[in-house]
């Protein structure tokens, strides 16, 4: 296998996607179970996400879920991809990660995003609006200040102050520039739009300022990677999420994942079909040999330091098999 791939850490982000016919609680238990499984395979990190009021996602409290994951695992790094900082007071976020780091020292990551609620109703319930994302850089600086004990309020975050929880910025929109100016590692996707991703990475590296948190740029590329015995089986892994995204963009609701075989029997409008086809195009999907070739190309193009795999699908056994096959490609050692 490729020495470039073998020298790159591979990590997993699981969004606790709900599935048709299964309760949301099962999605959360599936996330914890998957964390144990990918730890055994040798993956580097396991992250969880934050979504509010979304029928298709059970993960609404990422630091709570991260605590469950860390409790169920032994050595894999655990974190968030990410906590949406505009939704929260930075002091509270600092305290939550301080507690996590105190309970699981040396294993916690703090991935941070700048999105606000998915709908107007959710934003209203959170007491936020779209403009709150505009001050992400200021919110980020305030959050990091709590760890360093530099808050101008004179207050102190306990037990966070003095702890070194690694922060990461999810680079959507202006995120690449914010990560560079703050001197933080950056997570960027998606793998379908390579040119846009490369522009974001170049922007980040060119403007990076060393900080107490990172002495050099650190780029994590994220996206879907589906590996199976045949190209057709790998494509089937993509089908539930592709349809769910297409449904969300045409109907305004993000639904639970359906089985792939049901999706192939659905009638779709031209608009929905266009979004669905786009969701299946450009993903890293195929046999082990095909995916290895694609990964080699992406890593050469981006010089990424790490790969964060975000694959979601209905068939959990097939998903785990995909992670096993990817672990072989990457020569991971569990």
Tab-separated table of C-alpha atoms in Angstrom:
chain	number	residue	atom	x	y	z
A	1	UNK	CA	0.000	0.000	0.000
A	2	UNK	CA	0.987	3.642	-0.447
A	3	UNK	CA	3.536	4.994	2.033
A	4	UNK	CA	1.810	8.382	1.824
A	5	UNK	CA	-1.528	6.900	2.871
A	6	UNK	CA	0.103	4.735	5.533
A	7	UNK	CA	1.795	7.769	7.106
A	8	UNK	CA	-1.478	9.747	7.345
A	9	UNK	CA	-3.725	9.482	10.417
A	10	UNK	CA	-7.338	8.536	9.663
A	11	UNK	CA	-10.204	9.572	11.937
A	12	UNK	CA	-14.002	9.237	12.031
A	13	UNK	CA	-16.868	11.694	12.498
A	14	UNK	CA	-20.213	10.038	13.218
A	15	UNK	CA	-23.273	12.305	13.101
A	16	UNK	CA	-25.623	9.889	14.915
A	17	UNK	CA	-27.897	9.682	11.879
A	18	UNK	CA	-31.315	8.274	12.648
A	19	UNK	CA	-32.679	5.483	10.458
A	20	UNK	CA	-36.177	4.684	9.262
A	21	UNK	CA	-37.837	2.224	11.643
A	22	UNK	CA	-35.304	2.803	14.411
A	23	UNK	CA	-35.709	5.179	17.409
A	24	UNK	CA	-33.321	8.126	17.875
A	25	UNK	CA	-31.917	6.530	21.041
A	26	UNK	CA	-30.620	3.664	18.912
A	27	UNK	CA	-28.657	6.118	16.759
A	28	UNK	CA	-26.835	7.374	19.853
A	29	UNK	CA	-26.048	3.836	20.992
A	30	UNK	CA	-24.848	3.065	17.455
A	31	UNK	CA	-22.444	5.999	17.694
A	32	UNK	CA	-20.923	4.711	20.932
A	33	UNK	CA	-20.668	1.198	19.504
A	34	UNK	CA	-18.989	2.465	16.342
A	35	UNK	CA	-16.441	4.359	18.424
A	36	UNK	CA	-15.405	1.129	20.126
A	37	UNK	CA	-15.199	-0.648	16.786
A	38	UNK	CA	-13.065	1.944	14.989
A	39	UNK	CA	-10.793	2.216	18.033
A	40	UNK	CA	-10.076	-1.500	17.630
A	41	UNK	CA	-9.279	-0.868	13.949
A	42	UNK	CA	-6.667	1.768	14.813
A	43	UNK	CA	-8.367	5.050	13.871
A	44	UNK	CA	-6.856	8.162	15.438
A	45	UNK	CA	-9.887	10.230	16.553
A	46	UNK	CA	-13.622	9.793	16.912
A	47	UNK	CA	-15.762	12.930	16.762
A	48	UNK	CA	-19.476	13.648	17.190
A	49	UNK	CA	-21.585	16.532	15.890
A	50	UNK	CA	-24.169	19.113	16.978
A	51	UNK	CA	-27.589	19.456	15.324
A	52	UNK	CA	-30.773	20.876	16.841
A	53	UNK	CA	-34.337	20.034	15.863
A	54	UNK	CA	-33.321	17.787	12.946
A	55	UNK	CA	-35.323	14.541	12.554
A	56	UNK	CA	-32.410	12.843	10.816
A	57	UNK	CA	-29.804	13.479	13.515
A	58	UNK	CA	-29.963	12.389	17.166
A	59	UNK	CA	-26.740	14.112	18.234
A	60	UNK	CA	-27.919	17.388	19.753
A	61	UNK	CA	-25.542	17.576	22.747
A	62	UNK	CA	-22.030	16.789	21.494
A	63	UNK	CA	-20.113	17.209	24.749
A	64	UNK	CA	-22.552	14.870	26.525
A	65	UNK	CA	-22.208	12.307	23.736
A	66	UNK	CA	-18.420	12.731	23.701
A	67	UNK	CA	-18.379	11.859	27.409
A	68	UNK	CA	-20.286	8.642	26.682
A	69	UNK	CA	-17.891	7.786	23.850
A	70	UNK	CA	-14.807	8.485	25.949
A	71	UNK	CA	-16.213	6.347	28.775
A	72	UNK	CA	-16.764	3.429	26.384
A	73	UNK	CA	-13.305	3.580	24.789
A	74	UNK	CA	-9.743	3.368	26.097
A	75	UNK	CA	-7.260	5.228	23.930
A	76	UNK	CA	-8.814	6.827	20.837
A	77	UNK	CA	-8.997	10.625	20.912
A	78	UNK	CA	-12.569	11.872	21.323
A	79	UNK	CA	-13.996	15.219	20.330
A	80	UNK	CA	-16.562	17.269	18.496
A	81	UNK	CA	-16.964	18.065	14.852
A	82	UNK	CA	-18.132	20.347	16.088
A	83	UNK	CA	-19.642	22.405	18.832
A	84	UNK	CA	-21.347	25.310	17.065
A	85	UNK	CA	-19.878	28.178	19.039
A	86	UNK	CA	-22.441	30.859	18.050
A	87	UNK	CA	-25.115	28.736	19.756
A	88	UNK	CA	-23.403	28.903	23.167
A	89	UNK	CA	-21.708	31.126	25.699
A	90	UNK	CA	-17.928	30.577	25.364
A	91	UNK	CA	-17.542	30.226	29.147
A	92	UNK	CA	-19.959	27.294	29.205
A	93	UNK	CA	-18.174	25.619	26.289
A	94	UNK	CA	-14.835	26.059	28.071
A	95	UNK	CA	-16.247	24.542	31.239
A	96	UNK	CA	-17.677	21.553	29.375
A	97	UNK	CA	-14.389	20.752	27.667
A	98	UNK	CA	-12.517	21.393	30.888
A	99	UNK	CA	-14.625	18.728	32.572
A	100	UNK	CA	-14.082	16.312	29.671
A	101	UNK	CA	-10.317	16.845	29.683
A	102	UNK	CA	-10.195	16.430	33.450
A	103	UNK	CA	-12.069	13.121	33.248
A	104	UNK	CA	-10.209	11.815	30.184
A	105	UNK	CA	-6.812	13.564	30.222
A	106	UNK	CA	-4.923	13.706	26.958
A	107	UNK	CA	-7.780	12.315	24.867
A	108	UNK	CA	-10.142	15.251	24.224
A	109	UNK	CA	-10.355	17.453	21.087
A	110	UNK	CA	-12.402	20.650	20.776
A	111	UNK	CA	-13.695	20.965	17.220
A	112	UNK	CA	-15.582	24.251	16.747
A	113	UNK	CA	-17.946	25.437	14.019
A	114	UNK	CA	-19.632	28.725	13.200
A	115	UNK	CA	-23.100	27.551	12.109
A	116	UNK	CA	-26.281	28.580	13.878
A	117	UNK	CA	-29.607	26.713	14.072
A	118	UNK	CA	-30.909	24.864	11.016
A	119	UNK	CA	-34.257	26.722	10.901
A	120	UNK	CA	-35.717	30.013	12.077
A	121	UNK	CA	-37.654	28.136	14.776
A	122	UNK	CA	-34.512	26.485	16.137
A	123	UNK	CA	-32.601	29.767	16.114
A	124	UNK	CA	-35.435	31.441	17.984
A	125	UNK	CA	-35.495	28.641	20.554
A	126	UNK	CA	-31.732	29.016	21.037
A	127	UNK	CA	-32.038	32.791	21.354
A	128	UNK	CA	-29.822	33.274	18.293
A	129	UNK	CA	-30.098	34.609	14.752
A	130	UNK	CA	-28.039	34.222	11.597
A	131	UNK	CA	-25.927	37.296	12.355
A	132	UNK	CA	-24.477	35.656	15.480
A	133	UNK	CA	-22.139	33.647	13.247
A	134	UNK	CA	-20.504	36.890	12.096
A	135	UNK	CA	-18.631	37.250	15.398
A	136	UNK	CA	-17.195	33.733	15.358
A	137	UNK	CA	-13.616	35.035	15.515
A	138	UNK	CA	-14.415	37.038	18.643
A	139	UNK	CA	-16.261	34.124	20.238
A	140	UNK	CA	-13.309	31.866	19.464
A	141	UNK	CA	-10.830	34.276	21.040
A	142	UNK	CA	-13.027	34.538	24.148
A	143	UNK	CA	-13.254	30.753	24.419
A	144	UNK	CA	-9.497	30.251	24.146
A	145	UNK	CA	-8.983	33.023	26.683
A	146	UNK	CA	-10.843	31.011	29.309
A	147	UNK	CA	-8.276	28.220	28.963
A	148	UNK	CA	-5.375	30.652	29.211
A	149	UNK	CA	-6.822	32.655	32.096
A	150	UNK	CA	-6.892	35.923	30.160
A	151	UNK	CA	-10.585	36.837	30.313
A	152	UNK	CA	-10.997	40.610	30.788
A	153	UNK	CA	-13.937	39.871	33.104
A	154	UNK	CA	-11.565	38.800	35.858
A	155	UNK	CA	-13.552	35.562	36.199
A	156	UNK	CA	-11.959	32.154	35.827
A	157	UNK	CA	-13.206	28.993	34.111
A	158	UNK	CA	-12.960	25.927	36.324
A	159	UNK	CA	-11.580	23.344	35.734
A	160	UNK	CA	-10.598	24.572	32.268
A	161	UNK	CA	-7.984	27.199	33.064
A	162	UNK	CA	-4.494	25.889	32.389
A	163	UNK	CA	-5.660	22.842	30.438
A	164	UNK	CA	-4.492	22.291	26.867
A	165	UNK	CA	-7.527	20.938	25.007
A	166	UNK	CA	-6.560	21.027	21.295
A	167	UNK	CA	-8.917	23.359	19.360
A	168	UNK	CA	-9.833	22.807	15.693
A	169	UNK	CA	-11.809	25.146	13.421
A	170	UNK	CA	-14.349	23.718	10.975
A	171	UNK	CA	-13.608	25.789	7.900
A	172	UNK	CA	-16.931	26.679	6.321
A	173	UNK	CA	-17.131	30.063	4.613
A	174	UNK	CA	-14.714	32.404	6.391
A	175	UNK	CA	-13.487	29.624	8.666
A	176	UNK	CA	-10.169	29.089	6.852
A	177	UNK	CA	-9.069	32.688	7.385
A	178	UNK	CA	-10.243	32.665	10.997
A	179	UNK	CA	-8.339	29.442	11.694
A	180	UNK	CA	-5.201	30.894	10.096
A	181	UNK	CA	-5.307	34.161	12.039
A	182	UNK	CA	-5.967	32.321	15.315
A	183	UNK	CA	-3.150	29.849	14.614
A	184	UNK	CA	-5.374	26.774	14.942
A	185	UNK	CA	-5.651	23.444	13.095
A	186	UNK	CA	-8.340	23.458	10.398
A	187	UNK	CA	-10.856	20.861	9.244
A	188	UNK	CA	-12.046	21.366	5.670
A	189	UNK	CA	-14.356	19.490	3.249
A	190	UNK	CA	-15.794	18.261	1.149
A	191	UNK	CA	-13.896	15.848	-1.060
A	192	UNK	CA	-16.324	16.305	-3.973
A	193	UNK	CA	-15.187	19.868	-4.685
A	194	UNK	CA	-11.422	19.459	-4.784
A	195	UNK	CA	-10.684	22.840	-6.352
A	196	UNK	CA	-12.619	24.754	-3.706
A	197	UNK	CA	-10.993	22.667	-0.988
A	198	UNK	CA	-7.508	23.378	-2.341
A	199	UNK	CA	-8.238	27.109	-2.460
A	200	UNK	CA	-9.300	27.028	1.180
A	201	UNK	CA	-6.177	25.101	2.176
A	202	UNK	CA	-3.892	27.468	0.252
A	203	UNK	CA	-5.609	30.474	1.861
A	204	UNK	CA	-5.148	28.938	5.306
A	205	UNK	CA	-1.483	28.034	4.869
A	206	UNK	CA	-0.550	31.382	3.349
A	207	UNK	CA	-2.080	33.334	6.248
A	208	UNK	CA	-1.286	31.036	9.171
A	209	UNK	CA	0.130	32.711	12.271
A	210	UNK	CA	1.850	30.436	14.830
A	211	UNK	CA	0.111	30.438	18.204
A	212	UNK	CA	0.385	28.739	21.595
A	213	UNK	CA	-2.007	26.149	20.173
A	214	UNK	CA	-0.138	25.272	16.952
A	215	UNK	CA	3.329	26.169	15.667
A	216	UNK	CA	2.509	25.297	12.052
A	217	UNK	CA	-0.537	24.804	9.829
A	218	UNK	CA	-2.382	21.524	10.343
A	219	UNK	CA	-4.956	20.507	7.736
A	220	UNK	CA	-7.602	17.831	8.240
A	221	UNK	CA	-9.555	17.036	5.066
A	222	UNK	CA	-13.018	15.596	5.639
A	223	UNK	CA	-15.614	13.827	3.559
A	224	UNK	CA	-17.323	10.595	2.624
A	225	UNK	CA	-15.211	7.509	1.936
A	226	UNK	CA	-17.107	4.314	1.079
A	227	UNK	CA	-15.235	1.048	0.460
A	228	UNK	CA	-16.796	-2.276	-0.479
A	229	UNK	CA	-16.113	-5.481	-2.376
A	230	UNK	CA	-17.560	-4.021	-5.596
A	231	UNK	CA	-18.141	-0.514	-6.970
A	232	UNK	CA	-21.875	-1.185	-6.916
A	233	UNK	CA	-21.838	-2.090	-3.216
A	234	UNK	CA	-19.818	1.036	-2.432
A	235	UNK	CA	-22.298	3.177	-4.353
A	236	UNK	CA	-25.162	1.598	-2.375
A	237	UNK	CA	-23.519	2.909	0.803
A	238	UNK	CA	-23.885	6.460	-0.560
A	239	UNK	CA	-27.531	6.180	-1.595
A	240	UNK	CA	-29.363	6.823	1.740
A	241	UNK	CA	-27.433	9.992	2.558
A	242	UNK	CA	-27.606	11.280	-1.019
A	243	UNK	CA	-31.391	10.914	-1.011
A	244	UNK	CA	-31.744	12.435	2.462
A	245	UNK	CA	-29.744	15.510	1.410
A	246	UNK	CA	-31.766	15.819	-1.803
A	247	UNK	CA	-35.007	15.588	0.182
A	248	UNK	CA	-33.790	18.253	2.598
A	249	UNK	CA	-32.936	20.644	-0.217
A	250	UNK	CA	-36.285	20.207	-1.945
A	251	UNK	CA	-38.645	19.794	1.031
A	252	UNK	CA	-36.907	21.712	3.823
A	253	UNK	CA	-36.686	18.787	6.259
A	254	UNK	CA	-33.714	16.506	6.855
A	255	UNK	CA	-35.219	13.015	7.287
A	256	UNK	CA	-33.953	9.749	8.774
A	257	UNK	CA	-31.920	7.536	6.456
A	258	UNK	CA	-33.942	5.034	4.393
A	259	UNK	CA	-32.622	1.677	3.169
A	260	UNK	CA	-30.808	1.970	-0.162
A	261	UNK	CA	-33.156	-0.486	-1.861
A	262	UNK	CA	-36.171	1.664	-0.999
A	263	UNK	CA	-34.557	4.787	-2.409
A	264	UNK	CA	-33.974	3.136	-5.769
A	265	UNK	CA	-37.737	2.534	-6.054
A	266	UNK	CA	-38.778	6.109	-5.244
A	267	UNK	CA	-40.157	8.537	-7.789
A	268	UNK	CA	-38.276	11.858	-7.627
A	269	UNK	CA	-38.965	15.230	-9.164
A	270	UNK	CA	-36.411	16.543	-11.647
A	271	UNK	CA	-35.061	18.946	-9.027
A	272	UNK	CA	-34.813	16.263	-6.365
A	273	UNK	CA	-33.208	13.849	-8.823
A	274	UNK	CA	-30.604	16.463	-9.705
A	275	UNK	CA	-29.601	16.934	-6.060
A	276	UNK	CA	-29.615	13.161	-5.564
A	277	UNK	CA	-27.312	12.538	-8.530
A	278	UNK	CA	-24.993	15.309	-7.321
A	279	UNK	CA	-24.786	13.597	-3.930
A	280	UNK	CA	-23.567	10.420	-5.586
A	281	UNK	CA	-20.998	12.165	-7.784
A	282	UNK	CA	-17.380	12.783	-6.859
A	283	UNK	CA	-17.363	10.818	-3.612
A	284	UNK	CA	-14.443	8.562	-2.715
A	285	UNK	CA	-16.238	5.271	-3.241
A	286	UNK	CA	-15.268	1.932	-4.741
A	287	UNK	CA	-13.155	-1.117	-4.117
A	288	UNK	CA	-10.061	-0.987	-1.924
A	289	UNK	CA	-7.825	-0.541	-4.968
A	290	UNK	CA	-9.994	2.239	-6.423
A	291	UNK	CA	-10.246	4.148	-3.143
A	292	UNK	CA	-6.522	3.768	-2.487
A	293	UNK	CA	-5.768	5.382	-5.861
A	294	UNK	CA	-8.195	8.248	-5.150
A	295	UNK	CA	-6.814	8.813	-1.661
A	296	UNK	CA	-3.265	8.910	-2.984
A	297	UNK	CA	-4.280	11.608	-5.466
A	298	UNK	CA	-6.133	13.696	-2.869
A	299	UNK	CA	-3.286	13.533	-0.362
A	300	UNK	CA	-0.758	14.562	-3.011
A	301	UNK	CA	-2.965	17.446	-4.136
A	302	UNK	CA	-3.671	18.780	-0.641
A	303	UNK	CA	-0.644	17.671	1.422
A	304	UNK	CA	-3.211	17.115	4.167
A	305	UNK	CA	-2.022	16.086	7.606
A	306	UNK	CA	-5.057	13.925	8.414
A	307	UNK	CA	-8.255	12.495	6.901
A	308	UNK	CA	-11.595	12.690	8.772
A	309	UNK	CA	-14.141	10.236	7.350
A	310	UNK	CA	-17.769	11.357	7.643
A	311	UNK	CA	-19.637	8.493	5.956
A	312	UNK	CA	-23.237	7.847	7.017
A	313	UNK	CA	-25.506	5.085	5.712
A	314	UNK	CA	-28.495	2.972	6.690
A	315	UNK	CA	-26.715	-0.407	6.766
A	316	UNK	CA	-24.526	-0.331	9.882
A	317	UNK	CA	-22.851	-3.682	9.088
A	318	UNK	CA	-21.858	-2.423	5.644
A	319	UNK	CA	-20.614	0.822	7.210
A	320	UNK	CA	-18.356	-1.070	9.622
A	321	UNK	CA	-17.101	-3.242	6.758
A	322	UNK	CA	-16.223	-0.046	4.867
A	323	UNK	CA	-14.199	1.193	7.841
A	324	UNK	CA	-12.435	-2.191	8.050
A	325	UNK	CA	-11.490	-2.024	4.398
A	326	UNK	CA	-10.312	1.583	4.739
A	327	UNK	CA	-8.203	0.555	7.736
A	328	UNK	CA	-6.492	-2.012	5.502
A	329	UNK	CA	-5.865	0.615	2.827
A	330	UNK	CA	-4.351	2.932	5.432
A	331	UNK	CA	-2.373	0.143	7.129
A	332	UNK	CA	-3.928	1.047	10.469
A	333	UNK	CA	-2.955	-1.160	13.389
A	334	UNK	CA	-5.587	-1.731	16.019
